[in-house]
XYZ file of C-alpha atoms in Angstrom:
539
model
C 193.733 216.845 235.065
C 196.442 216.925 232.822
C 196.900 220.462 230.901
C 198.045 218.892 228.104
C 195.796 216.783 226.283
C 196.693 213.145 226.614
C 197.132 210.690 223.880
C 194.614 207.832 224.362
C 194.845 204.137 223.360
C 192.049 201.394 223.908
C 192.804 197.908 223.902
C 190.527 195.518 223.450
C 191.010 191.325 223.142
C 188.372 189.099 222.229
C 186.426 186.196 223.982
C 188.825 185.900 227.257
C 187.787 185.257 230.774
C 187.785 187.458 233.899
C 190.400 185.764 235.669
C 193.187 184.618 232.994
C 195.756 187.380 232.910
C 198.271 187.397 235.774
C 196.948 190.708 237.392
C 193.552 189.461 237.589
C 194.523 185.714 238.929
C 195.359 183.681 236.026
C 198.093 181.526 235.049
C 199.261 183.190 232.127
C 202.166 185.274 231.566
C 201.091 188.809 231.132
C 204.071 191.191 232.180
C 203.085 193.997 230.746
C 199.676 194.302 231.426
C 200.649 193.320 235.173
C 203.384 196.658 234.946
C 199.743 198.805 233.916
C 198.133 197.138 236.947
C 200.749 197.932 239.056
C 201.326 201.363 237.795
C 197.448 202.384 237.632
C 194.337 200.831 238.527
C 192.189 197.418 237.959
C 188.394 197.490 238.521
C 186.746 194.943 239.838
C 182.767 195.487 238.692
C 183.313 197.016 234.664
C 180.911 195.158 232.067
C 180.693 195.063 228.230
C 177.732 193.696 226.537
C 178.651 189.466 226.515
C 179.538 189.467 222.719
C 181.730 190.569 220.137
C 179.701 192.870 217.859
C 177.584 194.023 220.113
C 180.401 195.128 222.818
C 182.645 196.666 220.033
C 179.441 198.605 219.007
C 178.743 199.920 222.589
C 182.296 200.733 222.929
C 182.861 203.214 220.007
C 179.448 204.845 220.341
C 178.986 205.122 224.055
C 175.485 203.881 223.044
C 173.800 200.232 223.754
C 174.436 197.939 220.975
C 170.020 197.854 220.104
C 170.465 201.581 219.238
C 173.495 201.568 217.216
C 172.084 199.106 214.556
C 173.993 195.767 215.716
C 172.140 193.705 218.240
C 173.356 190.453 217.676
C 176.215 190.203 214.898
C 176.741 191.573 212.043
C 174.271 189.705 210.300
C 171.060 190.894 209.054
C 168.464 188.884 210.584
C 165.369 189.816 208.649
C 163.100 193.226 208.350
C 161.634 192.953 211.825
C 165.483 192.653 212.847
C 168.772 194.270 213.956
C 170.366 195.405 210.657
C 174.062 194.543 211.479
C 175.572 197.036 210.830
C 176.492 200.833 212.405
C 173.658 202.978 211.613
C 174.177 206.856 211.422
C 171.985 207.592 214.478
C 175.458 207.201 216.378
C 179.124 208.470 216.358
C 182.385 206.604 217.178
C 185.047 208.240 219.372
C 187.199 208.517 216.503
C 184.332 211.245 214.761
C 184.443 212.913 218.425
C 187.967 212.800 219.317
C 189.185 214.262 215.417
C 186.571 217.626 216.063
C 189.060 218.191 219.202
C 192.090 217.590 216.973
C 193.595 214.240 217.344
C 194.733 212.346 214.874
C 192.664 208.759 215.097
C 194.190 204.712 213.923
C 192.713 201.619 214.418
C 194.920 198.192 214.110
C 192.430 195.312 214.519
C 189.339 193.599 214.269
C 186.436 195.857 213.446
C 183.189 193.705 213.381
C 180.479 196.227 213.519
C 179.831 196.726 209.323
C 177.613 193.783 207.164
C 179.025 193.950 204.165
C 182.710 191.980 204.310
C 184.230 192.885 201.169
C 183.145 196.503 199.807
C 183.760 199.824 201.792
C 180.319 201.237 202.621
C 179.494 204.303 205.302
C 180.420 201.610 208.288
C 183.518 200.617 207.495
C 186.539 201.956 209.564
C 187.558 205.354 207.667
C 184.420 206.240 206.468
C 183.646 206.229 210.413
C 186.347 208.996 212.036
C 189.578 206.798 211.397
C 192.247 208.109 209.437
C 194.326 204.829 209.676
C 193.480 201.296 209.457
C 195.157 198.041 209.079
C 193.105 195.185 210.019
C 189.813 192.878 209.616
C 186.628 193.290 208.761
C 185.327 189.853 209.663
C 185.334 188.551 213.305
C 186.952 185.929 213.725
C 189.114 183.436 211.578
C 192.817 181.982 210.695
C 195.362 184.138 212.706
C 197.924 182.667 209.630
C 196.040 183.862 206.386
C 192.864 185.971 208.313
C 189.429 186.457 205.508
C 189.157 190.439 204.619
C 192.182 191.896 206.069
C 192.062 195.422 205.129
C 194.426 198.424 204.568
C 192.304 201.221 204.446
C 189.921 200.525 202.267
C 191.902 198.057 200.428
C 191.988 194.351 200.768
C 195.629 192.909 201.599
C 195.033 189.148 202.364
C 198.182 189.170 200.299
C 200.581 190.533 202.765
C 199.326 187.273 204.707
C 199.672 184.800 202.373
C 202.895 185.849 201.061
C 204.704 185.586 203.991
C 205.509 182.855 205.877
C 206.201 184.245 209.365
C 202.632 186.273 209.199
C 200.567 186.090 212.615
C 197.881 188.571 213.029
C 198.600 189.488 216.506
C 201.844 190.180 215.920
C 200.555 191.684 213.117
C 198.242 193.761 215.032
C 200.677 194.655 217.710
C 203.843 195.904 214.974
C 200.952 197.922 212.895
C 200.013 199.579 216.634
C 203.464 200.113 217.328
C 204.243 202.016 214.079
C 201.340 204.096 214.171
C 202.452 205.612 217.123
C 205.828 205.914 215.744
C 204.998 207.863 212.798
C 202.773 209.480 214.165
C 205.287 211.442 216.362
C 207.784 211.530 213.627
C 205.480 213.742 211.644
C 202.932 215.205 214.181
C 204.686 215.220 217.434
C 202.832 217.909 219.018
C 199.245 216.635 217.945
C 197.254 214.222 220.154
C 197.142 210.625 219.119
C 193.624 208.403 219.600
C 194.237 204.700 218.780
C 191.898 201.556 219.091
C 194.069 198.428 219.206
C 191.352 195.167 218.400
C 192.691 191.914 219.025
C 191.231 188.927 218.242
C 193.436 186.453 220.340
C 192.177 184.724 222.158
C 189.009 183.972 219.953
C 189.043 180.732 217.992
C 190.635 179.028 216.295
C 193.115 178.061 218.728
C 196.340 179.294 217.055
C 199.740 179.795 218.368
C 203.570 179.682 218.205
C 205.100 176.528 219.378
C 207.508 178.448 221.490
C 204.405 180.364 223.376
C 202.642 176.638 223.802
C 205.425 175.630 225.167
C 206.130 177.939 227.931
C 202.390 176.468 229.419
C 203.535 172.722 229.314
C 202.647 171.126 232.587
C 201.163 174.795 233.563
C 197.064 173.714 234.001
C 197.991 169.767 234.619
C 196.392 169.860 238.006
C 193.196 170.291 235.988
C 190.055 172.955 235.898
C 189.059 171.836 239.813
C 192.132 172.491 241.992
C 192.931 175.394 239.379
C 189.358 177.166 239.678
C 190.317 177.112 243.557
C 193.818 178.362 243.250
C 192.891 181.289 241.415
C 189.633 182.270 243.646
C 192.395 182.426 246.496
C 194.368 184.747 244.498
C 191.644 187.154 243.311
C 190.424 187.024 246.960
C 193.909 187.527 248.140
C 194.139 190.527 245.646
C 191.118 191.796 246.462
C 189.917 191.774 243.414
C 187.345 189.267 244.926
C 185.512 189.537 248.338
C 186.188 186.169 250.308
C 182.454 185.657 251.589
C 181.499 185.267 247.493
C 181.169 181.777 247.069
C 182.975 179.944 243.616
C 180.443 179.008 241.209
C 180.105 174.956 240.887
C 181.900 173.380 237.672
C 180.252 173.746 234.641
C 177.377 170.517 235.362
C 177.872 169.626 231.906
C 181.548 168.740 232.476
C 183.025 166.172 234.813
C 185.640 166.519 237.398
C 189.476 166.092 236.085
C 189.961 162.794 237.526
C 187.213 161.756 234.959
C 187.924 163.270 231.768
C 189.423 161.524 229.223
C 191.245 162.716 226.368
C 193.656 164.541 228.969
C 196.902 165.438 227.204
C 194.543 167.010 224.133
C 192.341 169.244 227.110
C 195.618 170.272 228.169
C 196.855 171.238 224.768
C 193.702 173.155 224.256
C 194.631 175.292 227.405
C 197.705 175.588 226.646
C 197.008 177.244 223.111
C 194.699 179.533 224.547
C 197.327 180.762 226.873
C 200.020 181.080 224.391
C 197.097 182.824 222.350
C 197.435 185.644 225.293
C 200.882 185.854 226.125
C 201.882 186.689 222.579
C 198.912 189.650 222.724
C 200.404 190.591 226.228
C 204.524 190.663 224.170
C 202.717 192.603 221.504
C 201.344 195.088 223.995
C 204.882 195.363 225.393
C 205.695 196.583 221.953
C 202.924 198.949 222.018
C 204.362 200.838 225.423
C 207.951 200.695 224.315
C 206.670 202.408 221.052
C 204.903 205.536 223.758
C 208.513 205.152 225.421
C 210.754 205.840 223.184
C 208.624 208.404 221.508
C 208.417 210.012 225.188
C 204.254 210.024 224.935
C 203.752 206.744 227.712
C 203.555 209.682 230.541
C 200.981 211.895 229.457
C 198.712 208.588 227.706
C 195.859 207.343 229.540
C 195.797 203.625 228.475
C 192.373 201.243 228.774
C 192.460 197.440 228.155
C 189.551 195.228 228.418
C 187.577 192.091 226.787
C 184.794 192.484 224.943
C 182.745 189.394 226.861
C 183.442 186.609 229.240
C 185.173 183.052 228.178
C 183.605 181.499 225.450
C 181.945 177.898 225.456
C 181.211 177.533 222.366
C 182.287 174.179 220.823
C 183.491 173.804 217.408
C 181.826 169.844 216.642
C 183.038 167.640 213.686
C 181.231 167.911 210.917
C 180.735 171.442 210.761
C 180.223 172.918 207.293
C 183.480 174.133 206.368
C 182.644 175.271 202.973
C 180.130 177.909 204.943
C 182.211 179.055 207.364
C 184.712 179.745 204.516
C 182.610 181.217 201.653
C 179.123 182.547 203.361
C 180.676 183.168 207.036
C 184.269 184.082 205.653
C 185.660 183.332 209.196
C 187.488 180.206 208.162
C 189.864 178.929 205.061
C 189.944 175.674 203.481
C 193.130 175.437 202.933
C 196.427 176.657 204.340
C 198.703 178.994 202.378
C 200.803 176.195 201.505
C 197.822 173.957 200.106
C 196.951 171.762 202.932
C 193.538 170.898 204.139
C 192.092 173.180 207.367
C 191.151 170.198 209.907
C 187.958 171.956 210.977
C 186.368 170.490 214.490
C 187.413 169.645 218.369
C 188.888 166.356 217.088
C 191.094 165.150 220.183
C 193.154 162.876 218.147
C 194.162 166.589 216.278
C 196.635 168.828 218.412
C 195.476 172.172 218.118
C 197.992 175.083 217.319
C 199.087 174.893 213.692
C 197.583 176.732 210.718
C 195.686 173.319 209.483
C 193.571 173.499 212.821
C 190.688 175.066 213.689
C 189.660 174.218 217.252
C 187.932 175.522 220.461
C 189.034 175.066 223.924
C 185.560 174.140 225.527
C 182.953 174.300 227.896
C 185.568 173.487 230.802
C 188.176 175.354 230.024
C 185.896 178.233 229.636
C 184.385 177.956 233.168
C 187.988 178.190 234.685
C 188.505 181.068 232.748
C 185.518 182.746 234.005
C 186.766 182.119 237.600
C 184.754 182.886 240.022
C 181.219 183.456 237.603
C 178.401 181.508 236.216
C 177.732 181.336 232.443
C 179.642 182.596 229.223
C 180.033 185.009 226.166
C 176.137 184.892 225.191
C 174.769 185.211 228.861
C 174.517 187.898 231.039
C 175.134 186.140 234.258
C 178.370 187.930 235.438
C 180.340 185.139 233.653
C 179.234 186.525 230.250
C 179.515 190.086 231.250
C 182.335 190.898 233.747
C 185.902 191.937 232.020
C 189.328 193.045 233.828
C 189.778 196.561 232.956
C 193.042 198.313 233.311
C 193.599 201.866 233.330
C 197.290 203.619 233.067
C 198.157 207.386 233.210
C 201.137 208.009 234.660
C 200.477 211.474 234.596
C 197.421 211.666 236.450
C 196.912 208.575 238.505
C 198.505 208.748 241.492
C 197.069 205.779 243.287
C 199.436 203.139 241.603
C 198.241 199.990 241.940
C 194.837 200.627 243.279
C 191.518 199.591 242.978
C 187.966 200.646 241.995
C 185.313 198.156 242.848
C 182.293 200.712 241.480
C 179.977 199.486 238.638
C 180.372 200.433 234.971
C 179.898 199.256 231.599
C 181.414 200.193 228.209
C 179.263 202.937 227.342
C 181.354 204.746 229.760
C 184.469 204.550 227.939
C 182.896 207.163 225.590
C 182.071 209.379 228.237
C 185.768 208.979 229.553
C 187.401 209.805 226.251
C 185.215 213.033 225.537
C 186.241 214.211 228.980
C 189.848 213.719 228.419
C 190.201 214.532 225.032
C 188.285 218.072 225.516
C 186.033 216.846 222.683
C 182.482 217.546 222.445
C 180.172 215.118 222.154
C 177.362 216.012 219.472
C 173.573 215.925 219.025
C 173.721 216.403 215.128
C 176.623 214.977 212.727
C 177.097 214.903 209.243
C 173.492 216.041 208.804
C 172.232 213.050 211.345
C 170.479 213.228 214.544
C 172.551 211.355 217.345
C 171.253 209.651 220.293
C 172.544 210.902 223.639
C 175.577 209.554 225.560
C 174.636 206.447 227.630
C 177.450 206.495 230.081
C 178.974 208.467 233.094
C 182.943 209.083 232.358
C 185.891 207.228 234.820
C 187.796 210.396 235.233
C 186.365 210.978 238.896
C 187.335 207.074 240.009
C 191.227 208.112 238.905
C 191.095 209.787 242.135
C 188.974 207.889 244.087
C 186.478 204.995 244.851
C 183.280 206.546 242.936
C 180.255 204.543 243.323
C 177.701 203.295 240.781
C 174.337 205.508 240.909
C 172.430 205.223 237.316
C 171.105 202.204 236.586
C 173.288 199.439 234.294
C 171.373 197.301 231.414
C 172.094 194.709 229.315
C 170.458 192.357 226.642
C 171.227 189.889 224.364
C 170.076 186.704 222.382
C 166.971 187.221 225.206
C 168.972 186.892 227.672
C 168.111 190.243 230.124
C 169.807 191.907 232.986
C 169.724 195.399 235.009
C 171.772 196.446 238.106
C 170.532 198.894 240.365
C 173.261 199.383 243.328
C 173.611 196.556 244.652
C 171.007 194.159 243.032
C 170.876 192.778 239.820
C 167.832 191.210 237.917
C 168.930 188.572 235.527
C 167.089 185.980 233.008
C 169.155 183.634 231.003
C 166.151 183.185 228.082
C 163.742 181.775 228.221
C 163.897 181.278 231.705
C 162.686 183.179 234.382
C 163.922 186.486 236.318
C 166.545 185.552 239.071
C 167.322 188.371 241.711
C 170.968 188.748 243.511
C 172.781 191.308 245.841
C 175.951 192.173 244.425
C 177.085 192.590 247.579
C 176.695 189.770 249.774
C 176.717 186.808 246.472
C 178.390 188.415 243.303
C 178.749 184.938 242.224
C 174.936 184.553 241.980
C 174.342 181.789 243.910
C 171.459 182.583 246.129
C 168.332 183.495 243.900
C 166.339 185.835 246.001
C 163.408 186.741 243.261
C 161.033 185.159 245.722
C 161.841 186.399 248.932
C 161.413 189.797 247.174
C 158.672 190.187 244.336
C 158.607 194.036 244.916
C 161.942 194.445 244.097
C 161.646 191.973 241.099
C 158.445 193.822 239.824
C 159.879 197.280 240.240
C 163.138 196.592 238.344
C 161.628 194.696 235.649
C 160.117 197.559 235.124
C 162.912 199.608 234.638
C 164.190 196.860 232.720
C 160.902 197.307 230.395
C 161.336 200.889 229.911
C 165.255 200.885 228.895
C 164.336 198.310 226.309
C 161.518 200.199 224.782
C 163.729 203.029 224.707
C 166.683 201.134 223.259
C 165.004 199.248 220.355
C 165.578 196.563 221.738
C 163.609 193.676 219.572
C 161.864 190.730 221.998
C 163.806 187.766 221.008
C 160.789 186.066 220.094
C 160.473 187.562 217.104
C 164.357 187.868 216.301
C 163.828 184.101 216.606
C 160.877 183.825 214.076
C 162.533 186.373 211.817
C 165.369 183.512 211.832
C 163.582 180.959 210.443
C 163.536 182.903 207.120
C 167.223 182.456 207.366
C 168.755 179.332 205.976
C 170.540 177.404 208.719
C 172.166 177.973 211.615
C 175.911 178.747 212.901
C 177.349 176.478 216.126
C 177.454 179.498 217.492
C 173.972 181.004 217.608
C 172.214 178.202 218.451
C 170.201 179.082 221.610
């Protein structure tokens, strides 16, 4: 280890698949995450929790989402539910990292507090940070974003008074300046940041320049491209070549069917250009650590917070409550004209009057070579890249780590290197214990997976135990795999082995009685209290 105590920075993007940056297979143009590849290490088998709140939850607290207050979203969903919002049984790493002396920031989306507009005991400083620039909300216009914050202050202004505002950028130049000041007034203290990005959520927003870098880039269409980049990850091996590649999406035709081609394309192509500009903005981030000389002795992380994302945004959508009620849209741009809300292909997404998705399709590439999406904990919804860069003490540059782990971990990881301690009692409140193991060990070596890994959401159910894994997309019934010999989850072997199926389920039974976790039967009648229902939570 490093005698010094490293600064630490955690980046996390929203709602993109396992196989879309360049280091993990994909088409787009991600230099600078590829130089972190290259310079430390990709694993293969990390998880987070197949959805936003719920994985940004797990990831401060080193906790499960169930016992941090925030099970689904940040949306109440009745007294038998999840209260949506970060309860005081837990502790974020910026609360542990700032007891071992580190000064803490946060530029990005923060999603894990209920109330939108008013600073209460979850909101970003009144939980360990001592800088943040960013939103409340999760999701929305990446031109004029709903509750961007300053602290505790709302500064939609700085959006909608100036023209060239994009909230990645945004994001990224806020990131880059922390550091920066930072080490012009503290140089010798350690530095904890948590950089949130919301690209490449919806809407599909993005420079023209950026779309057009990926013209003519995914013409050959989701087929031959869901191929090409199995043969890279395999060819990486990221991948093992006996896994076999999930079949296309059944709802979806082959490309030589679908119509509407050049708007598919542009959909792609906006999602793309949605992650190159995070991946320039990143750039910005490690020429920031550079030229403050901090890069060496700063263990980086980047990861998504839940596999590609489906969900389709339909004409005829409410806009009026997805812009007063939801606050994740506006009705108008800053210039006065109409948002055209809905996956209308005769509307080219990409402009600040659009507000589109990029589909079921799409979304399947993206998740190259899984089943299933953000919502389901097939490995589709649950598996992310994750990237890990220390100059200093990784020494194995450009390796792999194909052992299990899941964001609770991440905690465990940043008490270890930080020094910090992580507590049973803060500010007067009994705190759950740490969920996960730490990565340190795997910087040196391949360190396999031991304790068992759980997940749940929306009903849907999984644990791994070595190498099988017991999964139920809701309500159907428990399927069984071996990791090993079918990541891809092809071959359902629950029957051939009812044991096995019995014994984990119980395991499975036991977490979630330990967790709080609430049976989503009755999240689902508590929900019929609740008047209507968002495109994206229907089951």
């Amino acid at each position: 280890m490093a005698p010094q105590r490293p600064d630490i920075i955690i980046i996390l993007n929203d709602d993109m698949g396992f196989s879309d940056i360049g280091c993990y297979g994909g088409e787009v143009e991600t230099p600078n995450l590829d130089r972190l590849a290259r310079e430390g290490l990709r694993y293969s088998q990390f998880y987070n929790t197949a959805r936003c709140s719920p994985s940004r939850a797990s990831l401060l607290t080193g906790l499960h989402p169930h016992q941090t207050g925030i099970g689904i979203l940040t949306y109440d969903t009745g007294p038998e539910g999840y209260a949506g919002d970060l309860n005081r049984q837990c502790v974020t790493m910026a609360e542990v990292v700032k007891g071992a002396g580190y000064r803490t920031y946060l530029s990005g989306k923060w999603h894990v507090a209920k109330n939108l507009t008013e600073p209460t005991d979850s909101w970003p400083l009144q939980r360990g940070f001592d800088e943040f620039y960013g939103t409340i909300i999760g999701a929305g216009s990446f031109y004029y974003p709903n509750t961007l914050t300053r602290g505790n202050d709302n500064v939609e202004h700085e959006a909608r008074d100036n023209p060239d505002f994009f909230y990645t950028d945004a994001i990224s130049d806020q990131a880059a300046a922390f550091v920066r000041d930072h080490h012009a007034h503290t140089p010798d203290q350690p530095l904890f940041q948590y950089v949130a990005y919301t690209a490449p959520h919806w809407p599909l927003h993005a420079h023209p320049e950026d779309i057009a870098k990926y013209r003519g880039r995914f013409d050959a269409g989701w087929d031959q491209l869901r191929e090409e980049r199995l043969e890279r990850l395999v060819r990486s091996g990221i991948i093992d070549a006996s896994w076999q590649l999930t079949d296309r999406d059944p709802t979806q035709p082959p490309w030589q069917d679908a119509e509407e081609k050049a708007w598919l394309l542009r959909c792609m192509e906006v999602y793309a250009a949605q992650i190159d500009r995070m991946d320039q903005g990143i750039g910005r981030i490690l020429a920031a650590l550079e030229e403050t000389g901090r890069l060496e002795n700063t263990l980086v992380l980047f990861l998504a917070d839940n596999g590609a994302c489906a969900e389709d945004i339909p004409e005829g959508v409410d806009l009026s409550s997805l812009v007063d009620d939801l606050m994740i849209a506006r009705g108008e741009t800053r210039d006065g004209r109409p948002v055209r809300l809905g996956n209308d292909p005769s509307i080219m997404p990409g402009p600040e009057d659009t507000y589109q998705s990029y589909g079921v399709a799409w979304a399947n590439m993206s998740n190259t070579p899984f089943r299933l999406y953000k919502h389901w904990v097939h490995e589709g919804g649950i598996a992310t890249p994750l990237i890990a860069h220390w100059p200093k003490v990784i020494t194995d540059r450009g390796g792999l780590r194909h052992g299990a782990g899941q964001l609770p971990d991440l905690m465990a990881t940043v008490v270890e290197v930080s020094g910090a301690t992580y507590p049973s009692e803060f500010a007067g409140n009994a705190i759950l214990p740490l969920e996960g193991s730490s990565l340190v060990p795997s910087f040196e070596a391949e360190t396999p997976r031991e304790a068992p890994l759980f997940w749940e959401h929306e009903g849907n159910a999984a644990v791994r135990i070595g190498k099988w894994k017991l999964v139920r997309r809701f309500p159907g019934p428990w399927e069984l795999y071996d990791m090993e010999a079918d990541r891809t989850e092809m071959h359902d072997l629950a029957a051939t082995h009812p044991d096995m199926v019995a014994e984990m389920r119980a395991s499975y039974d036991a977490w979630a009685e330990r967790c709080g976790v609430i049976p989503r039967e009755v999240i689902l009648e508590s929900m019929k209290k609740l008047e209507g229902t968002a495109f994206w939570e229907k089951d």
